[in-house]
Every structure is written in C-alpha cells, then in structure tokens.
mmCIF file of C-alpha atoms in Angstrom:
data_model
loop_
_atom_site.group_PDB
_atom_site.id
_atom_site.type_symbol
_atom_site.label_atom_id
_atom_site.label_comp_id
_atom_site.label_asym_id
_atom_site.label_seq_id
_atom_site.Cartn_x
_atom_site.Cartn_y
_atom_site.Cartn_z
ATOM 1 C CA ASP K 103 38.139 142.712 25.035
ATOM 2 C CA GLU K 104 35.754 144.570 27.344
ATOM 3 C CA GLU K 105 32.840 144.278 24.943
ATOM 4 C CA GLY K 106 32.869 140.471 24.936
ATOM 5 C CA ALA K 107 33.033 137.820 22.249
ATOM 6 C CA TYR K 108 30.363 136.838 19.728
ATOM 7 C CA SER K 109 29.747 133.844 17.490
ATOM 8 C CA LEU K 110 27.105 133.062 14.883
ATOM 9 C CA ASP K 111 26.582 129.834 12.946
ATOM 10 C CA ILE K 112 23.781 129.667 10.392
ATOM 11 C CA GLY K 113 22.994 126.158 9.281
ATOM 12 C CA GLY K 114 20.233 124.490 7.306
ATOM 13 C CA THR K 115 17.683 124.372 10.112
ATOM 14 C CA LEU K 116 19.183 126.300 13.004
ATOM 15 C CA ALA K 117 20.989 129.562 13.577
ATOM 16 C CA LYS K 118 23.173 129.309 16.673
ATOM 17 C CA VAL K 119 24.199 132.475 18.507
ATOM 18 C CA ALA K 120 26.683 132.538 21.388
ATOM 19 C CA PHE K 121 28.164 135.524 23.120
ATOM 20 C CA PHE K 122 30.113 136.405 26.248
ATOM 21 C CA ARG K 123 29.570 139.523 28.316
ATOM 22 C CA ARG K 124 31.242 140.658 31.496
ATOM 23 C CA ARG K 125 28.735 140.551 34.322
ATOM 24 C CA ASP K 126 27.387 143.969 35.106
ATOM 25 C CA SER K 127 24.190 144.510 37.052
ATOM 26 C CA THR K 128 23.321 147.367 34.695
ATOM 27 C CA GLN K 129 23.357 145.066 31.635
ATOM 28 C CA PRO K 130 20.230 143.151 30.681
ATOM 29 C CA THR K 131 20.091 139.376 30.897
ATOM 30 C CA CYS K 132 19.701 137.261 27.768
ATOM 31 C CA ALA K 133 15.953 136.949 28.389
ATOM 32 C CA GLU K 134 15.648 140.720 28.834
ATOM 33 C CA LEU K 135 17.510 141.318 25.567
ATOM 34 C CA LEU K 136 15.040 139.094 23.748
ATOM 35 C CA ALA K 137 12.063 140.755 25.444
ATOM 36 C CA ARG K 138 13.368 144.177 24.360
ATOM 37 C CA SER K 139 13.366 143.105 20.725
ATOM 38 C CA GLY K 140 9.649 143.908 20.634
ATOM 39 C CA LYS K 141 8.877 140.603 18.910
ATOM 40 C CA ARG K 142 8.005 137.159 20.126
ATOM 41 C CA CYS K 143 11.390 136.261 18.643
ATOM 42 C CA PRO K 144 10.717 132.567 17.969
ATOM 43 C CA ARG K 145 13.607 130.489 19.190
ATOM 44 C CA LEU K 146 14.169 126.950 20.306
ATOM 45 C CA ALA K 147 16.320 127.751 23.318
ATOM 46 C CA ALA K 148 18.000 130.535 25.243
ATOM 47 C CA HIS K 149 20.400 129.727 28.069
ATOM 48 C CA SER K 150 22.971 131.628 30.065
ATOM 49 C CA LEU K 151 25.910 130.296 32.075
ATOM 50 C CA HIS K 152 27.871 132.338 34.611
ATOM 51 C CA ILE K 153 31.671 131.831 34.483
ATOM 52 C CA PRO K 154 33.055 133.271 37.751
ATOM 53 C CA GLU K 155 36.687 132.975 36.602
ATOM 54 C CA LEU K 156 35.927 135.233 33.638
ATOM 55 C CA GLU K 157 33.639 137.511 35.644
ATOM 56 C CA GLY K 158 30.893 137.181 33.068
ATOM 57 C CA ASP K 159 28.205 135.148 31.381
ATOM 58 C CA VAL K 160 28.051 133.068 28.220
ATOM 59 C CA HIS K 161 24.684 133.248 26.461
ATOM 60 C CA PHE K 162 23.449 130.673 23.936
ATOM 61 C CA LEU K 163 20.460 131.085 21.627
ATOM 62 C CA LEU K 164 19.032 128.799 18.964
ATOM 63 C CA PHE K 165 16.742 130.148 16.251
ATOM 64 C CA GLU K 166 15.022 128.167 13.536
ATOM 65 C CA THR K 167 16.433 129.461 10.250
ATOM 66 C CA ARG K 168 12.900 130.117 8.989
ATOM 67 C CA TYR K 169 12.962 132.942 11.603
ATOM 68 C CA ILE K 170 16.369 134.220 10.481
ATOM 69 C CA ASP K 171 15.013 137.771 10.195
ATOM 70 C CA ASP K 172 14.364 137.784 13.956
ATOM 71 C CA CYS K 173 17.879 136.491 14.586
ATOM 72 C CA ILE K 174 19.389 139.211 12.378
ATOM 73 C CA ASP K 175 17.226 141.834 14.069
ATOM 74 C CA PHE K 176 18.499 140.659 17.474
ATOM 75 C CA ILE K 177 22.100 140.954 16.259
ATOM 76 C CA ASP K 178 21.479 144.368 14.719
ATOM 77 C CA ARG K 179 19.908 145.752 17.892
ATOM 78 C CA PHE K 180 22.375 144.386 20.424
ATOM 79 C CA TRP K 181 25.701 143.736 18.693
ATOM 80 C CA VAL K 182 26.070 146.366 16.023
ATOM 81 C CA LYS K 183 27.064 149.746 17.442
#
C-alpha cells in the first residue's frame, strides 16, 4: 500500500521496529523522525536502506525493552493516524 509496511517484535531485551516507506523528499528520514520525538529516545541502532526497485527505504530500529515507553511513543507519533 502507499503508506508502507510496518513490523514490531518485542522480546525480552530488545524491541525491534522495521518499516518501509516510499521515498519522498518531503518525508523525514529515520534519524529526523527520532529527533522529532522530543526525547533522547535511547536505542541501540537505527539504520536505513534504500531499495531502488521498490522506490523507497526500509528503516530498522532497535530499542532496549527497558525503554519500551520511548518505542511506543515513537510508534504512536509516527504510525498511528
């Protein structure tokens, strides 16, 4: 779909977030999304990969589950409409 695809896996120590978005110069990057959260948003990693064939980017984020509130806040701000 045009909105992209999202995945969330909450484990014992890590919460893994992955999502796809069509590339659009008006959309923020993964780093910009995190910066907009207004928090330091503790995470272990945040990476993005451009997939030219799909005309978009796949974003991966890892949060320690002890910071699950920040992960949920990120999802609430940027996924829930």
